[in-house]
mmCIF file of C-alpha atoms in Angstrom:
data_model
loop_
_atom_site.group_PDB
_atom_site.id
_atom_site.type_symbol
_atom_site.label_atom_id
_atom_site.label_comp_id
_atom_site.label_asym_id
_atom_site.label_seq_id
_atom_site.Cartn_x
_atom_site.Cartn_y
_atom_site.Cartn_z
ATOM 1 C CA UNK K 1 18.589 -6.888 -5.829
ATOM 2 C CA UNK K 2 19.205 -3.968 -8.177
ATOM 3 C CA UNK K 3 22.798 -3.276 -9.253
ATOM 4 C CA UNK K 4 23.046 0.432 -8.454
ATOM 5 C CA UNK K 5 26.386 0.937 -10.193
ATOM 6 C CA UNK K 6 24.865 -0.525 -13.339
ATOM 7 C CA UNK K 7 21.857 1.778 -12.946
ATOM 8 C CA UNK K 8 24.172 4.784 -12.747
ATOM 9 C CA UNK K 9 26.207 3.701 -15.765
ATOM 10 C CA UNK K 10 23.073 2.997 -17.832
ATOM 11 C CA UNK K 11 21.778 6.469 -16.983
ATOM 12 C CA UNK K 12 25.082 8.066 -18.010
ATOM 13 C CA UNK K 13 25.124 6.142 -21.285
ATOM 14 C CA UNK K 14 21.497 7.015 -22.043
ATOM 15 C CA UNK K 15 21.509 10.701 -21.103
ATOM 16 C CA UNK K 16 25.220 11.637 -21.261
ATOM 17 C CA UNK K 17 25.451 13.042 -17.725
ATOM 18 C CA UNK K 18 25.717 11.715 -14.184
ATOM 19 C CA UNK K 19 22.713 11.019 -11.934
ATOM 20 C CA UNK K 20 21.784 11.070 -8.291
ATOM 21 C CA UNK K 21 20.043 7.985 -6.878
ATOM 22 C CA UNK K 22 16.762 7.804 -4.965
ATOM 23 C CA UNK K 23 14.665 4.927 -3.705
ATOM 24 C CA UNK K 24 11.382 4.145 -1.970
ATOM 25 C CA UNK K 25 10.261 0.768 -0.599
ATOM 26 C CA UNK K 26 7.156 -1.286 -1.139
ATOM 27 C CA UNK K 27 5.054 -2.210 1.862
ATOM 28 C CA UNK K 28 3.152 -5.025 3.474
ATOM 29 C CA UNK K 29 0.219 -4.283 5.739
ATOM 30 C CA UNK K 30 0.296 -6.513 8.802
ATOM 31 C CA UNK K 31 -3.287 -5.638 9.739
ATOM 32 C CA UNK K 32 -5.774 -2.822 9.131
ATOM 33 C CA UNK K 33 -7.101 -3.528 5.641
ATOM 34 C CA UNK K 34 -9.510 -1.216 3.801
ATOM 35 C CA UNK K 35 -9.627 1.115 6.786
ATOM 36 C CA UNK K 36 -7.414 3.882 5.432
ATOM 37 C CA UNK K 37 -10.077 5.228 3.066
ATOM 38 C CA UNK K 38 -12.222 5.677 6.193
ATOM 39 C CA UNK K 39 -9.257 7.532 7.753
ATOM 40 C CA UNK K 40 -8.935 4.767 10.336
ATOM 41 C CA UNK K 41 -5.926 2.852 11.651
ATOM 42 C CA UNK K 42 -3.434 0.691 9.768
ATOM 43 C CA UNK K 43 -0.298 -1.217 10.781
ATOM 44 C CA UNK K 44 2.006 -1.541 7.760
ATOM 45 C CA UNK K 45 5.748 -2.001 7.421
ATOM 46 C CA UNK K 46 8.192 -1.265 4.626
ATOM 47 C CA UNK K 47 9.759 -4.237 2.842
ATOM 48 C CA UNK K 48 13.257 -4.764 1.492
ATOM 49 C CA UNK K 49 12.330 -4.318 -2.173
ATOM 50 C CA UNK K 50 12.448 -0.820 -3.646
ATOM 51 C CA UNK K 51 11.801 1.368 -6.648
ATOM 52 C CA UNK K 52 15.083 3.026 -7.608
ATOM 53 C CA UNK K 53 15.278 6.244 -9.603
ATOM 54 C CA UNK K 54 18.431 7.643 -11.170
ATOM 55 C CA UNK K 55 17.778 11.318 -11.856
ATOM 56 C CA UNK K 56 19.486 14.457 -13.086
ATOM 57 C CA UNK K 57 18.683 17.787 -14.672
ATOM 58 C CA UNK K 58 18.991 17.765 -18.456
ATOM 59 C CA UNK K 59 21.944 20.120 -19.067
ATOM 60 C CA UNK K 60 21.103 20.578 -22.768
ATOM 61 C CA UNK K 61 17.475 21.686 -22.519
ATOM 62 C CA UNK K 62 16.985 25.118 -21.003
ATOM 63 C CA UNK K 63 13.949 26.344 -22.975
ATOM 64 C CA UNK K 64 11.507 23.423 -22.906
ATOM 65 C CA UNK K 65 10.513 21.742 -19.677
ATOM 66 C CA UNK K 66 10.588 18.078 -20.608
ATOM 67 C CA UNK K 67 10.893 15.005 -18.400
ATOM 68 C CA UNK K 68 12.633 12.202 -20.221
ATOM 69 C CA UNK K 69 11.966 8.887 -18.507
ATOM 70 C CA UNK K 70 12.769 5.234 -19.143
ATOM 71 C CA UNK K 71 11.620 2.143 -17.261
ATOM 72 C CA UNK K 72 14.181 -0.636 -17.321
ATOM 73 C CA UNK K 73 11.619 -3.169 -16.100
ATOM 74 C CA UNK K 74 9.238 -2.411 -18.971
ATOM 75 C CA UNK K 75 11.905 -1.458 -21.529
ATOM 76 C CA UNK K 76 9.789 1.577 -22.317
ATOM 77 C CA UNK K 77 10.622 5.276 -22.703
ATOM 78 C CA UNK K 78 8.601 8.480 -22.836
ATOM 79 C CA UNK K 79 8.865 12.253 -22.879
ATOM 80 C CA UNK K 80 6.553 14.457 -20.820
ATOM 81 C CA UNK K 81 6.243 18.128 -21.783
ATOM 82 C CA UNK K 82 5.311 20.051 -18.650
ATOM 83 C CA UNK K 83 4.324 23.128 -20.670
ATOM 84 C CA UNK K 84 1.601 21.217 -22.489
ATOM 85 C CA UNK K 85 -1.726 19.991 -21.107
ATOM 86 C CA UNK K 86 -1.897 16.544 -19.548
ATOM 87 C CA UNK K 87 -3.083 13.774 -21.837
ATOM 88 C CA UNK K 88 -3.883 10.462 -20.137
ATOM 89 C CA UNK K 89 -1.952 7.535 -21.631
ATOM 90 C CA UNK K 90 -3.428 4.729 -19.488
ATOM 91 C CA UNK K 91 0.020 3.282 -18.900
ATOM 92 C CA UNK K 92 2.884 3.565 -16.429
ATOM 93 C CA UNK K 93 3.810 7.091 -17.531
ATOM 94 C CA UNK K 94 0.584 8.455 -16.010
ATOM 95 C CA UNK K 95 2.161 7.886 -12.575
ATOM 96 C CA UNK K 96 5.262 9.883 -13.525
ATOM 97 C CA UNK K 97 3.357 12.718 -15.129
ATOM 98 C CA UNK K 98 0.743 12.729 -12.369
ATOM 99 C CA UNK K 99 3.382 13.252 -9.684
ATOM 100 C CA UNK K 100 5.019 16.029 -11.702
ATOM 101 C CA UNK K 101 1.705 17.788 -12.364
ATOM 102 C CA UNK K 102 0.611 17.635 -8.727
ATOM 103 C CA UNK K 103 4.009 18.986 -7.614
ATOM 104 C CA UNK K 104 3.597 21.925 -9.980
ATOM 105 C CA UNK K 105 0.070 22.559 -8.710
ATOM 106 C CA UNK K 106 1.545 22.706 -5.196
ATOM 107 C CA UNK K 107 4.076 25.366 -6.194
ATOM 108 C CA UNK K 108 7.111 23.300 -7.172
ATOM 109 C CA UNK K 109 8.660 24.578 -10.408
ATOM 110 C CA UNK K 110 10.261 21.678 -12.266
ATOM 111 C CA UNK K 111 12.907 21.990 -14.938
ATOM 112 C CA UNK K 112 13.860 19.512 -17.645
ATOM 113 C CA UNK K 113 14.754 16.300 -15.832
ATOM 114 C CA UNK K 114 15.987 12.874 -16.903
ATOM 115 C CA UNK K 115 14.852 9.750 -15.067
ATOM 116 C CA UNK K 116 15.854 6.102 -15.294
ATOM 117 C CA UNK K 117 13.729 3.734 -13.199
ATOM 118 C CA UNK K 118 14.324 0.185 -12.026
ATOM 119 C CA UNK K 119 12.475 -1.846 -9.404
ATOM 120 C CA UNK K 120 12.655 -5.195 -7.648
ATOM 121 C CA UNK K 121 9.128 -4.816 -6.186
ATOM 122 C CA UNK K 122 6.792 -7.396 -7.747
ATOM 123 C CA UNK K 123 3.945 -5.783 -9.680
ATOM 124 C CA UNK K 124 0.409 -6.955 -8.981
ATOM 125 C CA UNK K 125 1.364 -8.683 -5.733
ATOM 126 C CA UNK K 126 -0.278 -6.091 -3.501
ATOM 127 C CA UNK K 127 2.974 -4.698 -2.089
ATOM 128 C CA UNK K 128 2.420 -1.170 -3.416
ATOM 129 C CA UNK K 129 4.819 -0.917 -6.309
ATOM 130 C CA UNK K 130 2.833 2.082 -7.594
ATOM 131 C CA UNK K 131 3.041 3.987 -4.294
ATOM 132 C CA UNK K 132 6.796 3.355 -4.137
ATOM 133 C CA UNK K 133 7.096 4.643 -7.700
ATOM 134 C CA UNK K 134 5.202 7.817 -6.798
ATOM 135 C CA UNK K 135 7.284 8.473 -3.685
ATOM 136 C CA UNK K 136 10.622 7.726 -5.372
ATOM 137 C CA UNK K 137 9.825 9.882 -8.409
ATOM 138 C CA UNK K 138 8.458 12.680 -6.220
ATOM 139 C CA UNK K 139 11.594 12.667 -4.098
ATOM 140 C CA UNK K 140 13.833 12.607 -7.171
ATOM 141 C CA UNK K 141 12.042 15.475 -8.932
ATOM 142 C CA UNK K 142 12.046 17.735 -5.875
ATOM 143 C CA UNK K 143 15.642 17.050 -4.843
ATOM 144 C CA UNK K 144 17.044 17.343 -8.368
ATOM 145 C CA UNK K 145 15.248 20.651 -8.787
ATOM 146 C CA UNK K 146 16.591 21.821 -5.407
ATOM 147 C CA UNK K 147 13.134 22.114 -3.859
ATOM 148 C CA UNK K 148 13.121 19.557 -1.039
ATOM 149 C CA UNK K 149 9.741 18.379 0.186
ATOM 150 C CA UNK K 150 8.499 17.363 3.631
ATOM 151 C CA UNK K 151 7.909 13.619 3.902
ATOM 152 C CA UNK K 152 4.197 13.668 4.729
ATOM 153 C CA UNK K 153 3.524 16.175 1.947
ATOM 154 C CA UNK K 154 5.351 13.882 -0.467
ATOM 155 C CA UNK K 155 3.087 10.997 0.531
ATOM 156 C CA UNK K 156 -0.019 13.132 0.035
ATOM 157 C CA UNK K 157 1.145 14.081 -3.462
ATOM 158 C CA UNK K 158 1.441 10.383 -4.280
ATOM 159 C CA UNK K 159 -2.096 9.812 -3.011
ATOM 160 C CA UNK K 160 -3.455 12.734 -5.038
ATOM 161 C CA UNK K 161 -1.768 11.280 -8.114
ATOM 162 C CA UNK K 162 -3.814 8.108 -7.645
ATOM 163 C CA UNK K 163 -7.016 10.095 -7.187
ATOM 164 C CA UNK K 164 -6.645 12.597 -10.022
ATOM 165 C CA UNK K 165 -4.535 10.820 -12.635
ATOM 166 C CA UNK K 166 -5.016 7.076 -12.097
ATOM 167 C CA UNK K 167 -8.632 7.001 -10.958
ATOM 168 C CA UNK K 168 -8.158 5.001 -7.743
ATOM 169 C CA UNK K 169 -9.621 6.593 -4.604
ATOM 170 C CA UNK K 170 -7.006 5.072 -2.308
ATOM 171 C CA UNK K 171 -6.192 6.013 1.255
ATOM 172 C CA UNK K 172 -2.861 7.385 2.420
ATOM 173 C CA UNK K 173 -1.352 4.187 3.870
ATOM 174 C CA UNK K 174 0.708 2.986 0.909
ATOM 175 C CA UNK K 175 2.426 6.268 0.100
ATOM 176 C CA UNK K 176 3.001 7.250 3.729
ATOM 177 C CA UNK K 177 4.533 3.870 4.583
ATOM 178 C CA UNK K 178 6.835 4.104 1.585
ATOM 179 C CA UNK K 179 7.875 7.598 2.654
ATOM 180 C CA UNK K 180 8.429 7.022 6.406
ATOM 181 C CA UNK K 181 9.091 3.280 6.791
ATOM 182 C CA UNK K 182 11.701 2.319 9.383
ATOM 183 C CA UNK K 183 13.903 -0.758 9.431
ATOM 184 C CA UNK K 184 12.736 -3.435 11.918
ATOM 185 C CA UNK K 185 9.518 -1.554 12.684
ATOM 186 C CA UNK K 186 5.883 -1.599 11.768
ATOM 187 C CA UNK K 187 4.126 1.767 11.899
ATOM 188 C CA UNK K 188 0.735 2.373 13.495
ATOM 189 C CA UNK K 189 -0.796 5.131 11.374
ATOM 190 C CA UNK K 190 -3.866 7.172 12.199
ATOM 191 C CA UNK K 191 -4.999 7.936 8.667
ATOM 192 C CA UNK K 192 -7.162 10.830 9.887
ATOM 193 C CA UNK K 193 -4.489 12.847 11.672
ATOM 194 C CA UNK K 194 -1.505 11.167 9.940
ATOM 195 C CA UNK K 195 0.040 10.700 13.376
ATOM 196 C CA UNK K 196 2.214 7.611 13.392
ATOM 197 C CA UNK K 197 3.934 5.460 15.977
ATOM 198 C CA UNK K 198 6.806 3.076 15.213
ATOM 199 C CA UNK K 199 6.209 -0.407 16.667
ATOM 200 C CA UNK K 200 9.382 -2.515 16.926
ATOM 201 C CA UNK K 201 9.415 -6.040 15.521
ATOM 202 C CA UNK K 202 11.851 -8.496 17.085
ATOM 203 C CA UNK K 203 13.128 -10.490 14.139
ATOM 204 C CA UNK K 204 15.090 -12.642 16.534
ATOM 205 C CA UNK K 205 11.750 -14.220 17.455
ATOM 206 C CA UNK K 206 9.563 -14.032 14.349
ATOM 207 C CA UNK K 207 9.744 -13.892 10.581
ATOM 208 C CA UNK K 208 7.267 -12.335 8.163
ATOM 209 C CA UNK K 209 6.512 -14.181 4.956
ATOM 210 C CA UNK K 210 4.777 -12.587 1.973
ATOM 211 C CA UNK K 211 3.213 -15.157 -0.345
ATOM 212 C CA UNK K 212 2.247 -14.006 -3.830
ATOM 213 C CA UNK K 213 -0.782 -15.907 -5.128
ATOM 214 C CA UNK K 214 0.288 -15.154 -8.683
ATOM 215 C CA UNK K 215 -3.194 -13.974 -9.666
ATOM 216 C CA UNK K 216 -4.808 -10.586 -10.085
ATOM 217 C CA UNK K 217 -8.469 -10.430 -11.013
ATOM 218 C CA UNK K 218 -9.533 -7.568 -13.260
ATOM 219 C CA UNK K 219 -12.387 -6.332 -11.076
ATOM 220 C CA UNK K 220 -10.044 -5.104 -8.319
ATOM 221 C CA UNK K 221 -10.079 -1.352 -9.080
ATOM 222 C CA UNK K 222 -13.792 -0.985 -9.789
ATOM 223 C CA UNK K 223 -14.834 -3.138 -6.841
ATOM 224 C CA UNK K 224 -12.498 -1.171 -4.543
ATOM 225 C CA UNK K 225 -14.362 2.019 -5.422
ATOM 226 C CA UNK K 226 -17.732 0.276 -5.019
ATOM 227 C CA UNK K 227 -16.892 -0.810 -1.487
ATOM 228 C CA UNK K 228 -15.690 2.637 -0.587
ATOM 229 C CA UNK K 229 -19.044 3.987 -1.746
ATOM 230 C CA UNK K 230 -20.859 1.337 0.312
ATOM 231 C CA UNK K 231 -19.067 2.621 3.397
ATOM 232 C CA UNK K 232 -20.016 6.209 2.596
ATOM 233 C CA UNK K 233 -23.640 5.186 2.178
ATOM 234 C CA UNK K 234 -23.559 3.296 5.465
ATOM 235 C CA UNK K 235 -22.047 6.287 7.244
ATOM 236 C CA UNK K 236 -24.923 8.516 6.091
ATOM 237 C CA UNK K 237 -27.440 6.126 7.610
ATOM 238 C CA UNK K 238 -25.514 5.779 10.867
ATOM 239 C CA UNK K 239 -25.224 9.564 11.178
ATOM 240 C CA UNK K 240 -28.977 9.627 11.745
ATOM 241 C CA UNK K 241 -28.268 7.915 15.079
ATOM 242 C CA UNK K 242 -24.796 9.354 15.730
ATOM 243 C CA UNK K 243 -24.986 12.906 14.275
ATOM 244 C CA UNK K 244 -21.581 13.914 15.607
ATOM 245 C CA UNK K 245 -19.527 11.306 13.735
ATOM 246 C CA UNK K 246 -17.765 12.027 10.456
ATOM 247 C CA UNK K 247 -16.131 8.620 9.927
ATOM 248 C CA UNK K 248 -17.010 5.004 10.599
ATOM 249 C CA UNK K 249 -13.881 4.519 12.705
ATOM 250 C CA UNK K 250 -15.333 6.868 15.329
ATOM 251 C CA UNK K 251 -17.858 4.172 16.250
ATOM 252 C CA UNK K 252 -17.106 1.243 18.506
ATOM 253 C CA UNK K 253 -18.403 -2.138 17.458
ATOM 254 C CA UNK K 254 -20.769 -2.098 20.441
ATOM 255 C CA UNK K 255 -22.285 1.168 19.200
ATOM 256 C CA UNK K 256 -22.537 -0.141 15.660
ATOM 257 C CA UNK K 257 -24.393 -3.271 16.772
ATOM 258 C CA UNK K 258 -27.191 -1.134 18.232
ATOM 259 C CA UNK K 259 -28.214 0.016 14.753
ATOM 260 C CA UNK K 260 -26.711 -2.456 12.312
ATOM 261 C CA UNK K 261 -30.178 -3.811 11.506
ATOM 262 C CA UNK K 262 -31.002 -0.398 9.995
ATOM 263 C CA UNK K 263 -28.405 -0.906 7.254
ATOM 264 C CA UNK K 264 -29.215 -2.889 4.093
ATOM 265 C CA UNK K 265 -27.079 -5.630 2.587
ATOM 266 C CA UNK K 266 -24.266 -5.537 1.655
ATOM 267 C CA UNK K 267 -23.666 -2.128 3.268
ATOM 268 C CA UNK K 268 -24.025 -3.515 6.786
ATOM 269 C CA UNK K 269 -21.215 -6.006 6.216
ATOM 270 C CA UNK K 270 -18.927 -3.455 4.587
ATOM 271 C CA UNK K 271 -19.311 -1.129 7.567
ATOM 272 C CA UNK K 272 -18.931 -3.966 10.066
ATOM 273 C CA UNK K 273 -15.588 -4.876 8.516
ATOM 274 C CA UNK K 274 -14.234 -1.328 8.704
ATOM 275 C CA UNK K 275 -15.312 -0.828 12.318
ATOM 276 C CA UNK K 276 -14.084 -4.191 13.624
ATOM 277 C CA UNK K 277 -10.861 -3.974 11.624
ATOM 278 C CA UNK K 278 -10.059 -0.625 13.222
ATOM 279 C CA UNK K 279 -10.478 -2.162 16.668
ATOM 280 C CA UNK K 280 -8.339 -5.161 15.694
ATOM 281 C CA UNK K 281 -5.576 -2.909 14.403
ATOM 282 C CA UNK K 282 -5.238 -0.883 17.594
ATOM 283 C CA UNK K 283 -5.254 -4.074 19.662
ATOM 284 C CA UNK K 284 -2.684 -5.677 17.356
ATOM 285 C CA UNK K 285 -0.218 -2.789 17.787
ATOM 286 C CA UNK K 286 -0.325 -3.348 21.538
ATOM 287 C CA UNK K 287 0.216 -7.094 21.185
ATOM 288 C CA UNK K 288 3.132 -6.593 18.801
ATOM 289 C CA UNK K 289 4.864 -4.129 21.118
ATOM 290 C CA UNK K 290 4.492 -6.667 23.967
ATOM 291 C CA UNK K 291 5.748 -9.518 21.754
ATOM 292 C CA UNK K 292 2.452 -11.331 22.256
ATOM 293 C CA UNK K 293 2.627 -13.002 18.866
ATOM 294 C CA UNK K 294 -0.093 -15.538 19.579
ATOM 295 C CA UNK K 295 -2.673 -12.833 20.246
ATOM 296 C CA UNK K 296 -1.429 -10.836 17.281
ATOM 297 C CA UNK K 297 -1.800 -13.894 15.068
ATOM 298 C CA UNK K 298 -5.347 -14.524 16.295
ATOM 299 C CA UNK K 299 -6.287 -11.049 15.083
ATOM 300 C CA UNK K 300 -4.725 -11.787 11.687
ATOM 301 C CA UNK K 301 -6.988 -14.836 11.257
ATOM 302 C CA UNK K 302 -10.007 -12.735 12.273
ATOM 303 C CA UNK K 303 -9.028 -10.015 9.837
ATOM 304 C CA UNK K 304 -8.954 -12.434 6.940
ATOM 305 C CA UNK K 305 -12.372 -13.854 7.768
ATOM 306 C CA UNK K 306 -13.788 -10.338 7.867
ATOM 307 C CA UNK K 307 -12.194 -9.463 4.527
ATOM 308 C CA UNK K 308 -13.505 -12.700 3.050
ATOM 309 C CA UNK K 309 -17.072 -12.637 4.364
ATOM 310 C CA UNK K 310 -17.942 -9.028 5.192
ATOM 311 C CA UNK K 311 -15.858 -6.939 2.820
ATOM 312 C CA UNK K 312 -15.730 -9.675 0.157
ATOM 313 C CA UNK K 313 -12.385 -8.809 -1.387
ATOM 314 C CA UNK K 314 -10.717 -12.199 -1.092
ATOM 315 C CA UNK K 315 -10.683 -14.947 -3.725
ATOM 316 C CA UNK K 316 -10.106 -18.690 -3.976
ATOM 317 C CA UNK K 317 -6.328 -18.412 -4.233
ATOM 318 C CA UNK K 318 -5.967 -16.113 -1.217
ATOM 319 C CA UNK K 319 -8.318 -18.247 0.868
ATOM 320 C CA UNK K 320 -6.325 -21.336 -0.069
ATOM 321 C CA UNK K 321 -3.066 -19.732 1.082
ATOM 322 C CA UNK K 322 -4.596 -18.779 4.430
ATOM 323 C CA UNK K 323 -6.199 -22.216 4.854
ATOM 324 C CA UNK K 324 -2.842 -23.866 4.207
ATOM 325 C CA UNK K 325 -1.227 -21.603 6.801
ATOM 326 C CA UNK K 326 -3.886 -22.732 9.311
ATOM 327 C CA UNK K 327 -2.647 -26.286 8.844
ATOM 328 C CA UNK K 328 0.763 -25.247 10.221
ATOM 329 C CA UNK K 329 -0.086 -23.563 13.505
ATOM 330 C CA UNK K 330 2.915 -25.426 14.929
ATOM 331 C CA UNK K 331 5.075 -22.828 13.179
ATOM 332 C CA UNK K 332 2.534 -20.116 12.175
ATOM 333 C CA UNK K 333 1.007 -17.491 14.473
ATOM 334 C CA UNK K 334 -1.387 -15.998 11.946
ATOM 335 C CA UNK K 335 -1.992 -15.266 8.275
ATOM 336 C CA UNK K 336 -4.243 -13.014 6.218
ATOM 337 C CA UNK K 337 -4.677 -11.473 2.802
ATOM 338 C CA UNK K 338 -3.576 -7.882 2.397
ATOM 339 C CA UNK K 339 -3.826 -5.204 -0.237
ATOM 340 C CA UNK K 340 -6.703 -4.362 -2.530
ATOM 341 C CA UNK K 341 -7.787 -7.979 -2.826
ATOM 342 C CA UNK K 342 -9.165 -10.162 -5.628
ATOM 343 C CA UNK K 343 -5.669 -11.598 -5.923
ATOM 344 C CA UNK K 344 -2.301 -10.424 -4.726
ATOM 345 C CA UNK K 345 -0.664 -11.756 -1.592
ATOM 346 C CA UNK K 346 -0.952 -12.976 1.963
ATOM 347 C CA UNK K 347 1.196 -12.035 4.933
ATOM 348 C CA UNK K 348 2.062 -14.662 7.524
ATOM 349 C CA UNK K 349 3.695 -14.320 10.936
ATOM 350 C CA UNK K 350 6.019 -17.319 11.338
ATOM 351 C CA UNK K 351 8.122 -18.514 14.220
ATOM 352 C CA UNK K 352 11.829 -17.744 13.903
ATOM 353 C CA UNK K 353 13.846 -20.098 11.683
ATOM 354 C CA UNK K 354 10.736 -21.657 10.169
ATOM 355 C CA UNK K 355 10.217 -19.418 7.124
ATOM 356 C CA UNK K 356 12.007 -21.834 4.800
ATOM 357 C CA UNK K 357 9.929 -24.750 6.054
ATOM 358 C CA UNK K 358 6.740 -22.743 5.627
ATOM 359 C CA UNK K 359 7.735 -21.652 2.138
ATOM 360 C CA UNK K 360 8.366 -25.254 1.097
ATOM 361 C CA UNK K 361 5.033 -26.372 2.546
ATOM 362 C CA UNK K 362 3.122 -23.593 0.772
ATOM 363 C CA UNK K 363 4.833 -24.144 -2.579
ATOM 364 C CA UNK K 364 4.141 -27.870 -2.592
ATOM 365 C CA UNK K 365 0.521 -27.725 -1.453
ATOM 366 C CA UNK K 366 -0.554 -24.580 -3.330
ATOM 367 C CA UNK K 367 0.649 -26.004 -6.653
ATOM 368 C CA UNK K 368 -1.041 -29.323 -5.917
ATOM 369 C CA UNK K 369 -4.376 -27.618 -5.250
#
């Protein structure tokens, strides 16, 4: 938990004026993995951890447009001159500058602004610390400069930052969830239309446990882009048989099976994951709204197997966490990896009042393995 009064006082001591506070949460995706880049369906929810930004206009700098920014977590500071050309730094400041540059490209005129950032979202755990940073900084910059921004547009600016300044061709799920997340709700998002539907979660009956594997394999970013390209290549082949489709999610699994033998390996498995995962996600939203946790959990197990075998973004540590969860079906409805993969975390749906027991079981057995 971040001490917000301390954040305010540290800002005032650092910059010699008073800030406003902004925040944006991380997210966990309950189901619907690697479907957002196909503009399919996802079912994420915001988590309790946030990126916090203390922000204020620099009262002493009226001629140059400079963003002064410090990260408390990294104990690192930087200055970004908005009147000079962007120069990639390959560090955390690229996210800050990327958001600012995209805002300016969209017509927002930013003045000299001071930012102090702190976060209790774990980095590298797959809970979208970078998307929360983009949304929180985007909100702070627009509000401080008295140019408020619509929520969906803010999320899209975060996504474009990833594409143009970070080099990750991500979908919209992470940023949109951070921007619109609701307490005690998951959100079914159609990543094509950006229509979204809140799905209530009854935390009197279930608990959601995020388990960080503690590992992050280096190939995550490059392999993410490779799999996205595989899906594009598969779509081109399938369009020979379904000329009216623009996205894989427009196909049912039954339609896909008619022509899956026309796709080479591994493209056929990549496409099969995206198409079946879209179907699972829509079904899962219905089960969750009906409080059918057993059926929802069954789809979580299926999702992980698809991510492991067809999309091939799991790893030993994630598989071990899911296998351990399978040993506790007395208290567990379902478990799966989520996020980019090759490390990161799992999400597990646990019966009410059993999260502590599950946590103890996982800690003991994961370390032993």
